[in-house]
Amino acid sequence: MPESKMRATLHQGHFCHFEFCWKCLASYNRIRADGNTAHTNDCPWHPNQLEVNGAPEPNEEIIDEDDDPYDI
């Protein structure tokens, strides 16, 4: 499955526009509706993990969204 090209985070998408967390595969529609509790319990973005470990470090690399070969 191709990854979307976007700002490099754990938030990924597909050319069909399904967005998900790259770590736990939680749907971003559910995350937007329910908050970070929609992530699996072992995902670094779940609130229980954030309390224990702090927020994960973001990837600083920026990917040009205009170069997405799967963009329709």
mmCIF file of C-alpha atoms in Angstrom:
data_model
loop_
_atom_site.group_PDB
_atom_site.id
_atom_site.type_symbol
_atom_site.label_atom_id
_atom_site.label_comp_id
_atom_site.label_asym_id
_atom_site.label_seq_id
_atom_site.Cartn_x
_atom_site.Cartn_y
_atom_site.Cartn_z
ATOM 1 C CA MET A 1 0.000 0.000 0.000
ATOM 2 C CA PRO A 2 1.550 3.347 -0.972
ATOM 3 C CA GLU A 3 2.032 5.948 1.716
ATOM 4 C CA SER A 4 0.776 9.442 1.119
ATOM 5 C CA LYS A 5 3.327 12.211 0.905
ATOM 6 C CA MET A 6 2.586 14.749 3.582
ATOM 7 C CA ARG A 7 4.374 16.406 6.423
ATOM 8 C CA ALA A 8 6.255 13.500 7.940
ATOM 9 C CA THR A 9 4.339 12.443 11.024
ATOM 10 C CA LEU A 10 2.768 9.259 12.261
ATOM 11 C CA HIS A 11 -0.399 10.393 10.502
ATOM 12 C CA GLN A 12 -0.537 8.613 7.171
ATOM 13 C CA GLY A 13 -3.023 8.394 4.355
ATOM 14 C CA HIS A 14 -3.671 6.473 1.181
ATOM 15 C CA PHE A 15 -4.658 7.610 -2.288
ATOM 16 C CA CYS A 16 -8.234 6.570 -1.438
ATOM 17 C CA HIS A 17 -8.046 9.320 1.257
ATOM 18 C CA PHE A 18 -8.258 6.872 4.197
ATOM 19 C CA GLU A 19 -6.154 8.420 6.952
ATOM 20 C CA PHE A 20 -4.736 6.451 9.848
ATOM 21 C CA CYS A 21 -2.133 6.377 12.594
ATOM 22 C CA TRP A 22 0.988 4.685 11.206
ATOM 23 C CA LYS A 23 1.832 3.154 14.613
ATOM 24 C CA CYS A 24 -1.495 1.523 15.534
ATOM 25 C CA LEU A 25 -3.542 1.863 12.305
ATOM 26 C CA ALA A 26 -6.362 3.677 14.120
ATOM 27 C CA SER A 27 -8.675 5.549 11.755
ATOM 28 C CA TYR A 28 -8.218 9.321 11.859
ATOM 29 C CA ASN A 29 -11.997 9.768 11.542
ATOM 30 C CA ARG A 30 -12.309 7.930 14.857
ATOM 31 C CA ILE A 31 -9.364 9.827 16.371
ATOM 32 C CA ARG A 32 -10.965 13.145 15.353
ATOM 33 C CA ALA A 33 -14.310 12.045 16.819
ATOM 34 C CA ASP A 34 -13.088 10.335 20.026
ATOM 35 C CA GLY A 35 -9.700 11.942 20.622
ATOM 36 C CA ASN A 36 -6.446 10.127 21.355
ATOM 37 C CA THR A 37 -8.261 7.326 23.205
ATOM 38 C CA ALA A 38 -9.062 5.945 19.724
ATOM 39 C CA HIS A 39 -5.406 4.843 19.438
ATOM 40 C CA THR A 40 -4.587 1.338 20.714
ATOM 41 C CA ASN A 41 -3.410 1.194 24.334
ATOM 42 C CA ASP A 42 0.187 0.477 23.297
ATOM 43 C CA CYS A 43 0.373 3.309 20.721
ATOM 44 C CA PRO A 44 2.669 6.186 21.778
ATOM 45 C CA TRP A 45 -0.185 8.646 21.062
ATOM 46 C CA HIS A 46 -2.706 6.958 23.415
ATOM 47 C CA PRO A 47 -3.221 9.164 26.512
ATOM 48 C CA ASN A 48 -1.955 6.417 28.848
ATOM 49 C CA GLN A 49 1.339 6.287 26.939
ATOM 50 C CA LEU A 50 1.609 10.080 26.780
ATOM 51 C CA GLU A 51 1.308 10.255 30.588
ATOM 52 C CA VAL A 52 4.088 7.693 31.042
ATOM 53 C CA ASN A 53 6.483 8.542 28.209
ATOM 54 C CA GLY A 54 5.614 12.074 27.126
ATOM 55 C CA ALA A 55 4.822 12.954 23.516
ATOM 56 C CA PRO A 56 6.889 11.170 20.846
ATOM 57 C CA GLU A 57 9.410 13.275 18.972
ATOM 58 C CA PRO A 58 8.029 14.377 15.579
ATOM 59 C CA ASN A 59 9.988 13.638 12.450
ATOM 60 C CA GLU A 60 11.378 16.956 11.251
ATOM 61 C CA GLU A 61 11.565 16.013 7.559
ATOM 62 C CA ILE A 62 9.061 17.838 5.371
ATOM 63 C CA ILE A 63 7.820 16.086 2.255
ATOM 64 C CA ASP A 64 6.390 18.094 -0.630
ATOM 65 C CA GLU A 65 2.696 17.231 -0.905
ATOM 66 C CA ASP A 66 2.657 18.353 -4.565
ATOM 67 C CA ASP A 67 4.910 15.445 -5.564
ATOM 68 C CA ASP A 68 2.362 12.772 -4.571
ATOM 69 C CA PRO A 69 2.025 10.387 -7.559
ATOM 70 C CA TYR A 70 -1.190 8.985 -6.062
ATOM 71 C CA ASP A 71 -2.922 12.333 -5.727
ATOM 72 C CA ILE A 72 -6.012 12.386 -7.898
#
